[in-house]
Amino acid sequence: MRTSPGMTIIGSGFAGLCMAIKLKEAGYHDFVILEKAAELGGTWRDNTYPGCACDVPSHMYSFSFELNPGWSRMFSPQEEIRDYLRACAEKYGLGPHLRFGTEVVSLEYDDAARAWRVGTADGEAFTTNAVVSGAGALHLPSFPEIAGRERFRGPAFHSAGWDHSVDLTGKRVAVIGTGASAVQFVPEIARRAAHLTVYQRTAPWIQPKPDFAFPERARRLLALPGAARTLRNAIYWTLETRALGFTVDPRLMKAHEALALRHLERQVPDPGLRARLTPDYTIGCKRILLSDDYYPALTRENVEVVTDAITEIREGSIVDAAGRETAADVIVYGTGFKVVDALNDQRITGRNGRKIQDAWQDGVEAYHGVTVAGFPNLFFLLGPNTGLGHNSVVFMIESQVRYVIGCLRLLSRTGARALDVRPEAQRAFNDRLQRRLSALVWNEGGCRSWYLDSRGVNRTVWPGFTFEYWARTRKVDPGAYRLIR
Ligand SMILES: Cc1cc2nc3c(=O)[nH]c(=O)nc-3n(C[C@H](O)[C@H](O)[C@H](O)COP(=O)(O)OP(=O)(O)OC[C@H]3O[C@@H](n4cnc5c(N)ncnc54)[C@H](O)[C@@H]3O)c2cc1C
């Protein structure tokens, strides 16, 4: 490894790759991308479960500067998105910058050198002027704390680490969790397993998935100048209308709720099962899921939905709060990711030896979700409160990448070595944000979601329209930063 690259990017998912592409475009070539895995792709490398696909239409869930008229479906499968990212890396010549098998374990700011010291898992350390973290928000699998989990003797794996060596055909499978991944893989398992038990803690709101394969002719049309852009814009504005309910008044989500309830009614004739699958909180409080085959899978003879909490896992079975013991050969965890914890667990030491955990003792936050006071030249992509429930996060990533480039330009313009966001700017930004969030569906919708931290504060979702975020981050306000020379 070069001893001191000008910039260091952590991660090679949508975020890290976007940062690298835009850095090159802006004329910065002195950077490395450190990736702990052996391949690029992030989410789309790790999640290989059957049925894995995006749930924002592909023409929107992709880079605005790299449209792909050839998407095979409205919601393309995992392999295709992974290949798209690989193709982007290839096209933009990122190969020489990528260092695989390199896990960043610590970041330490050296006040004297005005540079970051990056420590990696193999014991190497080097200095760099700036760090961009694209380490991913939905990256570290989360497992539930259930007594006896380690006692289970059969195969047990998380959806983000699917064990393809396990053939589920004819097996008794237990799925724990009914989130965005589970609704995609449950129908696939149901077709193969002898028996499938789905353990549901909270029923998700599910709407029809307008998915279809683009015929060859449509793809040829989409390759015409302006066509893919027009489709993307149409999708963008359609999805943005959903933000009205999220960001203005949850009552505006009534139409969405009606659509979801109709979908449930149409697909689940049994009133008993339907009652168990009917959510008891306002739609949008948790991510709204899209699926046409999840409910039908649950109505199959070989599938059972259990809504009683799991009390214990034994060697070959699962016991629930109703006292029922259900035999299982395989357990699949569809229990999501560590989101807020993942940010807070990082070993990052800023100015004057201050740990990020101290900076975040009252909660994880950043200015525009990107910079944190006391941690100069450290930029988070998809950092605190910049996730979305209604549109593509790639849009947010692109806004943030442009913001980071703006910060770098400010540095070159002023000849400063580093910039550090002023605590008062960060405070004002987050106070406004939390005030706004307090009345919205994620806090008031009657559910407990991974959007909230342990104190019930939303540290995950952007509470507005995405164009608003875009507008706010379009220009760097020099007054919000202290320049370090
Ligand atoms: C199954 C699934 C489906 C999804 N579908 C959608 C969707 O339809 N629409 C949408 O908007 N969002 C979706 N998401 C969210 C998705 O995570 C983001 O859209 C996006 O892929 C995030 O990109 P990223 O680059 O920020 O993070 P990631 O893709 O998670 O990439 C992070 C990368 O950083 C690497 N890394 C992490 N820590 C370190 C370290 N310490 N050192 C070195 N490398 C490190 C990881 O190995 C990984 O490659 C989905 C998520 C999942 C799990």
Coordinates of N, CA and C in Angstrom, one line a residue, residues 188-407:
E188 N -39.5 -18.3 -1.8 CA -38.6 -19.2 -2.4 C -38.4 -20.4 -1.5
I189 N -38.4 -20.2 -0.2 CA -38.2 -21.4 0.7 C -39.5 -22.2 0.7
A190 N -40.6 -21.5 0.7 CA -41.9 -22.2 0.8 C -42.1 -23.2 -0.3
R191 N -41.6 -22.9 -1.5 CA -41.7 -23.8 -2.6 C -40.9 -25.1 -2.4
R192 N -39.8 -25.0 -1.6 CA -38.9 -26.1 -1.5 C -39.1 -26.9 -0.2
A193 N -39.3 -26.2 0.9 CA -39.3 -26.9 2.2 C -40.5 -27.8 2.4
A194 N -40.2 -28.8 3.2 CA -41.4 -29.7 3.6 C -42.3 -28.9 4.4
H195 N -41.7 -28.2 5.4 CA -42.5 -27.3 6.2 C -41.8 -26.1 6.6
L196 N -42.5 -25.0 6.5 CA -41.9 -23.7 6.8 C -42.7 -23.0 7.9
T197 N -41.9 -22.6 9.0 CA -42.6 -21.8 10.1 C -42.0 -20.4 10.0
V198 N -42.9 -19.5 9.9 CA -42.4 -18.1 9.8 C -42.8 -17.4 11.2
Y199 N -41.7 -17.0 11.9 CA -41.9 -16.3 13.2 C -42.0 -14.8 13.0
Q200 N -43.2 -14.3 13.3 CA -43.4 -12.8 13.0 C -43.6 -12.1 14.3
R201 N -42.7 -11.1 14.5 CA -42.9 -10.2 15.7 C -43.9 -9.1 15.4
T202 N -43.6 -8.4 14.3 CA -44.4 -7.3 13.8 C -44.8 -7.6 12.4
A203 N -46.1 -7.4 12.1 CA -46.6 -7.6 10.7 C -46.1 -6.4 9.9
P204 N -45.5 -6.7 8.7 CA -45.1 -5.6 7.9 C -46.3 -5.1 7.0
W205 N -46.3 -3.8 6.7 CA -47.3 -3.3 5.7 C -46.7 -3.7 4.3
I206 N -47.6 -4.4 3.5 CA -47.1 -4.8 2.2 C -48.0 -4.3 1.1
Q207 N -47.4 -3.8 0.1 CA -48.2 -3.3 -1.1 C -47.8 -4.1 -2.3
P208 N -48.6 -4.1 -3.3 CA -48.3 -4.9 -4.6 C -47.0 -4.4 -5.1
K209 N -46.3 -5.3 -5.8 CA -45.0 -4.9 -6.4 C -45.1 -4.8 -7.9
P210 N -45.0 -3.6 -8.4 CA -45.3 -3.4 -9.8 C -44.0 -3.9 -10.6
D211 N -43.7 -5.2 -10.5 CA -42.5 -5.7 -11.1 C -42.9 -6.4 -12.4
F212 N -42.0 -6.3 -13.4 CA -42.2 -7.0 -14.7 C -40.8 -7.0 -15.4
A213 N -40.7 -7.9 -16.3 CA -39.5 -8.0 -17.1 C -39.7 -7.0 -18.3
F214 N -38.6 -6.2 -18.6 CA -38.7 -5.3 -19.7 C -38.5 -6.2 -21.0
P215 N -39.4 -6.2 -21.9 CA -39.2 -6.9 -23.1 C -38.0 -6.2 -23.9
E216 N -37.4 -7.0 -24.8 CA -36.3 -6.6 -25.6 C -36.6 -5.2 -26.3
R217 N -37.8 -5.1 -26.8 CA -38.2 -3.9 -27.5 C -38.2 -2.7 -26.6
A218 N -38.7 -2.9 -25.4 CA -38.7 -1.8 -24.4 C -37.3 -1.3 -24.1
R219 N -36.4 -2.3 -24.0 CA -35.0 -2.0 -23.6 C -34.3 -1.2 -24.8
R220 N -34.7 -1.6 -26.0 CA -34.2 -0.8 -27.2 C -34.7 0.6 -27.1
L221 N -36.0 0.7 -26.8 CA -36.5 2.1 -26.7 C -35.9 2.9 -25.6
L222 N -35.6 2.2 -24.5 CA -35.0 2.9 -23.4 C -33.6 3.4 -23.7
A223 N -33.0 2.7 -24.7 CA -31.6 3.1 -25.1 C -31.6 4.4 -25.9
L224 N -32.8 4.8 -26.4 CA -32.8 6.0 -27.2 C -32.5 7.2 -26.4
P225 N -31.9 8.3 -27.0 CA -31.5 9.4 -26.1 C -32.7 10.0 -25.3
G226 N -32.4 10.2 -24.0 CA -33.4 10.8 -23.2 C -34.5 9.8 -22.6
A227 N -34.6 8.6 -23.1 CA -35.7 7.8 -22.7 C -35.5 7.2 -21.3
A228 N -34.3 6.7 -21.0 CA -34.1 6.2 -19.7 C -34.2 7.3 -18.6
R229 N -33.7 8.5 -19.0 CA -33.8 9.6 -18.1 C -35.2 10.0 -17.8
T230 N -36.0 10.0 -18.8 CA -37.4 10.3 -18.6 C -38.1 9.3 -17.7
L231 N -37.8 8.0 -17.9 CA -38.4 7.0 -17.0 C -37.9 7.2 -15.6
R232 N -36.6 7.5 -15.5 CA -36.1 7.7 -14.1 C -36.8 8.9 -13.4
N233 N -36.9 10.0 -14.2 CA -37.6 11.1 -13.6 C -39.0 10.8 -13.2
A234 N -39.7 10.1 -14.0 CA -41.1 9.7 -13.7 C -41.1 8.9 -12.4
I235 N -40.2 8.0 -12.3 CA -40.2 7.1 -11.0 C -39.8 8.0 -9.8
Y236 N -38.8 8.9 -10.0 CA -38.4 9.7 -8.9 C -39.6 10.5 -8.3
W237 N -40.3 11.2 -9.2 CA -41.4 12.1 -8.7 C -42.6 11.2 -8.2
T238 N -42.8 10.1 -8.7 CA -43.8 9.2 -8.2 C -43.5 8.8 -6.7
L239 N -42.2 8.4 -6.5 CA -41.8 8.0 -5.2 C -41.8 9.2 -4.2
E240 N -41.4 10.4 -4.7 CA -41.4 11.5 -3.9 C -42.7 11.9 -3.3
T241 N -43.8 11.6 -4.1 CA -45.1 11.9 -3.6 C -45.4 11.1 -2.2
R242 N -44.7 10.0 -2.1 CA -44.9 9.2 -0.8 C -44.4 10.0 0.3
A243 N -43.4 10.9 0.1 CA -42.8 11.6 1.2 C -43.8 12.6 1.8
L244 N -44.8 12.9 1.1 CA -45.9 13.8 1.6 C -46.4 13.2 2.9
G245 N -46.7 11.9 2.9 CA -47.3 11.3 4.0 C -46.2 11.1 5.1
F246 N -45.0 10.9 4.7 CA -43.9 10.7 5.7 C -43.6 12.0 6.4
T247 N -43.5 13.1 5.6 CA -42.9 14.3 6.1 C -43.9 15.4 6.4
V248 N -45.1 15.3 5.9 CA -46.0 16.4 6.1 C -47.1 16.0 7.2
D249 N -47.8 14.9 6.9 CA -48.8 14.4 7.8 C -49.1 13.0 7.5
P250 N -48.9 12.1 8.6 CA -49.2 10.7 8.3 C -50.6 10.4 7.8
R251 N -51.5 11.3 8.1 CA -52.9 11.0 7.6 C -52.9 10.9 6.1
L252 N -51.9 11.5 5.4 CA -51.9 11.5 4.0 C -51.5 10.0 3.5
M253 N -51.1 9.2 4.4 CA -50.8 7.8 4.1 C -52.0 6.9 4.0
K254 N -53.2 7.5 4.2 CA -54.4 6.6 4.3 C -54.6 5.8 3.0
A255 N -54.3 6.5 1.9 CA -54.5 5.8 0.6 C -53.6 4.6 0.5
H256 N -52.3 4.8 1.0 CA -51.4 3.7 1.0 C -51.8 2.6 1.9
E257 N -52.4 3.0 3.0 CA -52.9 1.9 3.9 C -54.0 1.1 3.3
A258 N -54.9 1.9 2.6 CA -56.0 1.2 1.9 C -55.5 0.2 0.9
L259 N -54.5 0.7 0.1 CA -54.0 -0.2 -0.9 C -53.4 -1.5 -0.3
A260 N -52.7 -1.3 0.8 CA -52.0 -2.5 1.4 C -53.1 -3.4 2.0
L261 N -54.2 -2.8 2.6 CA -55.2 -3.7 3.2 C -56.0 -4.4 2.1
R262 N -56.2 -3.8 1.0 CA -56.9 -4.5 -0.2 C -56.0 -5.6 -0.7
H263 N -54.7 -5.4 -0.8 CA -53.8 -6.4 -1.2 C -53.8 -7.6 -0.3
L264 N -53.8 -7.3 1.0 CA -53.9 -8.4 2.0 C -55.2 -9.2 1.9
E265 N -56.3 -8.4 1.7 CA -57.6 -9.1 1.6 C -57.7 -10.0 0.4
R266 N -57.2 -9.4 -0.7 CA -57.2 -10.2 -2.0 C -56.4 -11.4 -1.9
Q267 N -55.2 -11.3 -1.2 CA -54.3 -12.5 -1.3 C -54.5 -13.5 -0.1
V268 N -55.1 -13.1 0.9 CA -55.2 -14.0 2.1 C -56.7 -14.1 2.4
P269 N -57.3 -15.2 1.9 CA -58.8 -15.3 2.2 C -59.1 -15.7 3.6
D270 N -58.2 -16.4 4.3 CA -58.5 -16.9 5.6 C -58.5 -15.7 6.6
P271 N -59.7 -15.4 7.3 CA -59.7 -14.2 8.2 C -58.8 -14.3 9.4
G272 N -58.6 -15.6 9.9 CA -57.7 -15.7 11.0 C -56.3 -15.3 10.7
L273 N -55.8 -15.9 9.5 CA -54.4 -15.6 9.1 C -54.3 -14.1 8.8
R274 N -55.4 -13.6 8.1 CA -55.4 -12.2 7.7 C -55.3 -11.2 9.0
A275 N -56.0 -11.6 10.0 CA -55.9 -10.8 11.2 C -54.5 -10.8 11.8
R276 N -53.8 -11.9 11.7 CA -52.4 -12.0 12.2 C -51.5 -11.2 11.4
L277 N -51.8 -11.1 10.1 CA -50.9 -10.4 9.1 C -51.3 -8.9 9.0
T278 N -52.3 -8.4 9.8 CA -52.7 -7.0 9.7 C -51.9 -6.2 10.7
P279 N -51.1 -5.2 10.2 CA -50.3 -4.4 11.1 C -51.1 -3.6 12.0
D280 N -50.6 -3.3 13.2 CA -51.3 -2.5 14.2 C -50.7 -1.1 14.4
Y281 N -50.0 -0.7 13.4 CA -49.3 0.7 13.6 C -49.5 1.4 12.2
T282 N -49.3 2.7 12.3 CA -49.5 3.5 11.0 C -48.5 3.1 9.9
I283 N -49.0 3.0 8.7 CA -48.2 2.6 7.6 C -47.0 3.6 7.4
G284 N -45.9 3.1 7.2 CA -44.7 4.0 7.0 C -43.8 4.1 8.2
C285 N -44.4 3.7 9.3 CA -43.6 3.7 10.6 C -42.4 2.8 10.4
K286 N -42.6 1.7 9.8 CA -41.5 0.8 9.4 C -41.5 0.8 7.9
R287 N -40.4 0.3 7.3 CA -40.3 0.3 5.8 C -41.5 -0.3 5.2
I288 N -42.2 0.3 4.2 CA -43.3 -0.3 3.5 C -42.7 -1.3 2.5
L289 N -43.2 -2.6 2.5 CA -42.6 -3.6 1.7 C -43.4 -3.8 0.4
L290 N -42.8 -4.3 -0.6 CA -43.5 -4.6 -1.8 C -43.4 -6.1 -2.1
S291 N -44.5 -6.7 -2.4 CA -44.4 -8.2 -2.7 C -45.7 -8.7 -3.3
D292 N -45.7 -9.5 -4.3 CA -46.9 -10.1 -4.8 C -46.9 -11.6 -4.4
D293 N -45.8 -12.1 -4.0 CA -45.8 -13.6 -3.7 C -45.6 -14.0 -2.2
Y294 N -45.4 -13.0 -1.3 CA -45.2 -13.3 0.1 C -46.5 -13.8 0.7
Y295 N -47.6 -13.0 0.6 CA -48.8 -13.5 1.2 C -49.3 -14.8 0.6
P296 N -49.3 -15.0 -0.7 CA -49.7 -16.3 -1.2 C -48.8 -17.5 -0.6
A297 N -47.5 -17.2 -0.4 CA -46.6 -18.2 0.2 C -47.1 -18.6 1.6
L298 N -47.6 -17.6 2.3 CA -48.0 -17.9 3.7 C -49.4 -18.6 3.8
T299 N -50.1 -18.7 2.6 CA -51.4 -19.4 2.6 C -51.2 -20.9 2.2
R300 N -49.9 -21.2 1.9 CA -49.7 -22.6 1.5 C -49.9 -23.6 2.7
E301 N -50.2 -24.8 2.3 CA -50.5 -25.9 3.3 C -49.2 -26.1 4.2
N302 N -48.1 -26.0 3.6 CA -46.8 -26.4 4.3 C -46.2 -25.2 5.1
V303 N -47.0 -24.1 5.1 CA -46.4 -22.9 5.8 C -47.3 -22.5 7.0
E304 N -46.6 -22.1 8.0 CA -47.4 -21.7 9.2 C -46.8 -20.3 9.7
V305 N -47.7 -19.4 10.1 CA -47.2 -18.2 10.7 C -47.4 -18.2 12.2
V306 N -46.3 -18.0 12.9 CA -46.4 -17.9 14.4 C -46.2 -16.5 14.9
T307 N -47.1 -16.0 15.6 CA -47.0 -14.6 16.1 C -46.6 -14.5 17.6
D308 N -46.6 -15.7 18.2 CA -46.1 -15.7 19.6 C -44.6 -15.6 19.6
A309 N -44.1 -14.8 20.6 CA -42.7 -14.6 20.7 C -41.9 -15.9 20.9
I310 N -40.7 -16.0 20.4 CA -39.9 -17.1 20.6 C -39.3 -17.0 22.0
T311 N -39.4 -18.1 22.8 CA -38.8 -18.0 24.1 C -37.5 -18.8 24.2
E312 N -37.3 -19.8 23.4 CA -36.1 -20.6 23.5 C -35.8 -21.3 22.2
I313 N -34.6 -21.5 21.9 CA -34.2 -22.3 20.8 C -33.5 -23.5 21.4
R314 N -33.9 -24.7 20.9 CA -33.3 -25.9 21.4 C -32.5 -26.6 20.3
E315 N -31.9 -27.8 20.6 CA -31.1 -28.4 19.6 C -31.7 -28.6 18.2
G316 N -33.0 -29.0 18.3 CA -33.7 -29.2 17.0 C -35.1 -28.6 16.9
S317 N -35.3 -27.6 17.7 CA -36.7 -27.0 17.7 C -36.7 -25.6 18.2
I318 N -37.8 -25.0 18.1 CA -38.0 -23.6 18.6 C -39.3 -23.6 19.5
V319 N -39.2 -23.0 20.6 CA -40.3 -23.0 21.6 C -40.8 -21.5 21.6
D320 N -42.2 -21.4 21.5 CA -42.7 -20.1 21.5 C -43.5 -19.8 22.8
A321 N -43.9 -18.5 23.0 CA -44.5 -18.1 24.2 C -45.8 -18.8 24.5
A322 N -46.4 -19.4 23.5 CA -47.7 -20.2 23.8 C -47.3 -21.6 24.2
G323 N -46.0 -21.9 24.4 CA -45.6 -23.2 24.9 C -45.4 -24.2 23.8
R324 N -45.6 -23.8 22.5 CA -45.5 -24.8 21.4 C -44.1 -25.0 21.1
E325 N -43.7 -26.3 20.8 CA -42.4 -26.6 20.4 C -42.4 -27.1 18.9
T326 N -41.8 -26.4 18.0 CA -41.9 -26.7 16.6 C -40.5 -27.2 16.1
A327 N -40.5 -28.4 15.6 CA -39.2 -29.0 15.1 C -38.7 -28.2 13.9
A328 N -37.4 -28.0 13.9 CA -36.7 -27.3 12.8 C -35.4 -28.0 12.4
D329 N -35.1 -28.1 11.1 CA -33.8 -28.7 10.6 C -32.9 -27.5 10.4
V330 N -33.5 -26.4 9.9 CA -32.7 -25.2 9.5 C -33.3 -24.0 10.1
I331 N -32.5 -23.0 10.5 CA -33.1 -21.7 10.9 C -32.5 -20.6 10.0
V332 N -33.3 -19.8 9.5 CA -32.9 -18.7 8.6 C -33.3 -17.4 9.4
Y333 N -32.3 -16.6 9.7 CA -32.5 -15.3 10.3 C -32.8 -14.2 9.3
G334 N -34.0 -13.7 9.3 CA -34.2 -12.5 8.5 C -34.4 -11.3 9.4
T335 N -33.4 -11.1 10.3 CA -33.6 -10.2 11.4 C -32.9 -8.9 11.2
G336 N -32.5 -8.6 10.0 CA -32.0 -7.2 9.7 C -30.6 -7.0 10.1
F337 N -30.3 -5.7 10.3 CA -28.9 -5.3 10.5 C -28.8 -4.4 11.7
K338 N -27.5 -4.3 12.2 CA -27.2 -3.4 13.2 C -27.0 -2.0 12.6
V339 N -27.8 -1.1 12.8 CA -27.8 0.2 12.1 C -27.1 1.3 12.9
V340 N -27.8 1.7 14.0 CA -27.2 2.8 14.8 C -26.0 2.3 15.5
D341 N -26.0 1.1 16.0 CA -24.9 0.5 16.8 C -23.7 0.4 15.9
A342 N -23.9 0.1 14.6 CA -22.7 -0.1 13.7 C -21.9 1.2 13.6
L343 N -22.6 2.4 13.6 CA -22.0 3.7 13.5 C -21.2 3.9 14.8
N344 N -21.9 3.6 15.9 CA -21.4 3.9 17.2 C -20.3 3.0 17.7
D345 N -20.1 1.9 17.0 CA -19.1 0.9 17.5 C -17.7 1.2 16.8
Q346 N -17.6 2.1 15.9 CA -16.4 2.3 15.2 C -15.3 2.9 16.1
R347 N -14.1 2.5 15.9 CA -12.9 3.1 16.7 C -12.4 4.3 16.0
I348 N -13.0 5.4 16.3 CA -12.6 6.7 15.7 C -12.2 7.7 16.7
T349 N -11.0 8.2 16.7 CA -10.6 9.2 17.6 C -10.3 10.5 16.9
G350 N -10.9 11.6 17.3 CA -10.7 12.8 16.6 C -9.7 13.8 17.2
R351 N -10.0 15.1 17.1 CA -9.1 16.1 17.6 C -9.0 15.9 19.2
N352 N -7.8 16.2 19.7 CA -7.5 16.2 21.1 C -7.9 14.8 21.7
G353 N -7.8 13.8 20.9 CA -8.0 12.4 21.5 C -9.4 12.1 21.8
R354 N -10.4 12.8 21.3 CA -11.8 12.6 21.6 C -12.4 11.4 20.8
K355 N -12.9 10.5 21.5 CA -13.5 9.3 20.8 C -14.9 9.7 20.3
I356 N -15.2 9.0 19.2 CA -16.5 9.3 18.5 C -17.7 9.0 19.5
Q357 N -17.5 8.0 20.3 CA -18.5 7.6 21.3 C -18.8 8.7 22.3
D358 N -17.8 9.5 22.6 CA -18.0 10.6 23.5 C -18.7 11.8 22.8
A359 N -18.3 11.9 21.5 CA -19.0 13.0 20.7 C -20.5 12.6 20.6
W360 N -20.8 11.3 20.6 CA -22.1 10.9 20.3 C -22.8 10.3 21.6
Q361 N -22.3 10.8 22.8 CA -22.9 10.3 24.0 C -24.4 10.6 24.1
D362 N -24.9 11.7 23.5 CA -26.3 12.0 23.5 C -27.0 11.5 22.3
G363 N -26.3 10.8 21.5 CA -27.0 10.2 20.3 C -26.1 10.5 19.0
V364 N -26.3 9.6 18.1 CA -25.5 9.7 16.8 C -26.0 10.8 16.0
E365 N -25.1 11.7 15.6 CA -25.6 12.8 14.7 C -24.4 13.4 13.9
A366 N -24.8 14.1 12.8 CA -23.7 14.7 12.0 C -24.4 15.9 11.4
Y367 N -23.5 16.8 10.8 CA -24.0 18.0 10.1 C -24.4 17.5 8.7
H368 N -25.6 17.6 8.3 CA -26.1 17.1 7.0 C -25.9 15.6 6.9
G369 N -25.7 15.0 8.0 CA -25.4 13.5 8.0 C -24.0 13.2 7.6
V370 N -23.2 14.2 7.3 CA -21.9 13.9 6.7 C -20.7 14.2 7.6
T371 N -20.7 15.4 8.3 CA -19.5 15.7 9.1 C -19.8 15.9 10.5
V372 N -18.8 15.6 11.4 CA -19.0 15.6 12.8 C -18.0 16.5 13.5
A373 N -18.5 17.4 14.3 CA -17.6 18.4 15.0 C -16.5 17.7 15.8
G374 N -15.3 18.1 15.5 CA -14.1 17.5 16.3 C -13.5 16.4 15.5
F375 N -14.0 16.1 14.3 CA -13.4 15.0 13.4 C -13.2 15.6 12.0
P376 N -12.1 16.4 11.9 CA -11.9 17.2 10.7 C -11.6 16.2 9.5
N377 N -12.1 16.7 8.3 CA -11.8 15.9 7.1 C -12.3 14.4 7.2
L378 N -13.3 14.2 8.0 CA -13.8 12.8 8.0 C -15.3 13.0 7.5
F379 N -15.6 12.2 6.5 CA -16.9 12.4 5.9 C -17.7 11.1 5.9
F380 N -18.9 11.1 6.3 CA -19.7 9.9 6.3 C -20.7 9.9 5.1
L381 N -20.8 8.8 4.4 CA -21.8 8.7 3.4 C -22.9 7.8 3.9
L382 N -24.1 8.2 3.7 CA -25.3 7.6 4.3 C -25.1 7.5 5.8
G383 N -24.6 8.6 6.4 CA -24.4 8.8 7.8 C -25.8 9.0 8.5
P384 N -25.7 9.5 9.7 CA -26.9 9.6 10.5 C -28.0 10.4 9.8
N385 N -29.3 9.9 9.9 CA -30.5 10.6 9.4 C -30.4 10.9 7.9
T386 N -29.8 10.1 7.2 CA -29.8 10.3 5.7 C -30.3 9.0 5.0
G387 N -30.9 8.1 5.7 CA -31.5 6.9 5.1 C -32.9 7.3 4.6
L388 N -33.6 6.5 3.8 CA -34.9 6.8 3.3 C -35.9 5.7 3.4
G389 N -37.1 6.1 3.6 CA -38.2 5.0 3.5 C -39.0 5.1 2.2
H390 N -38.7 6.1 1.4 CA -39.5 6.2 0.2 C -38.9 6.3 -1.1
N391 N -37.6 6.4 -1.2 CA -36.9 6.6 -2.5 C -35.6 6.0 -2.4
S392 N -34.8 6.2 -3.5 CA -33.5 5.5 -3.6 C -32.4 6.2 -2.8
V393 N -31.7 5.4 -2.0 CA -30.6 6.1 -1.2 C -29.5 6.5 -2.1
V394 N -29.4 5.9 -3.3 CA -28.3 6.3 -4.2 C -28.4 7.8 -4.5
F395 N -29.6 8.3 -4.5 CA -29.8 9.8 -4.7 C -29.2 10.5 -3.5
M396 N -29.3 10.0 -2.3 CA -28.7 10.7 -1.1 C -27.2 10.6 -1.2
I397 N -26.7 9.4 -1.6 CA -25.3 9.2 -1.7 C -24.7 10.2 -2.7
E398 N -25.3 10.4 -3.9 CA -24.8 11.3 -4.9 C -24.8 12.7 -4.3
S399 N -25.8 13.1 -3.6 CA -25.8 14.5 -3.0 C -24.7 14.6 -2.1
Q400 N -24.4 13.6 -1.3 CA -23.3 13.7 -0.3 C -22.0 13.7 -0.9
V401 N -21.8 12.9 -2.0 CA -20.5 12.9 -2.7 C -20.2 14.3 -3.2
R402 N -21.3 14.9 -3.8 CA -21.1 16.2 -4.4 C -20.7 17.2 -3.2
Y403 N -21.3 17.0 -2.1 CA -21.0 17.9 -0.9 C -19.5 17.7 -0.5
V404 N -19.1 16.5 -0.5 CA -17.7 16.2 -0.1 C -16.7 16.9 -1.1
I405 N -17.0 16.7 -2.3 CA -16.2 17.4 -3.4 C -16.2 18.9 -3.1
G406 N -17.4 19.5 -2.7 CA -17.5 20.9 -2.4 C -16.5 21.2 -1.2
C407 N -16.5 20.4 -0.2 CA -15.6 20.6 0.9 C -14.1 20.6 0.4

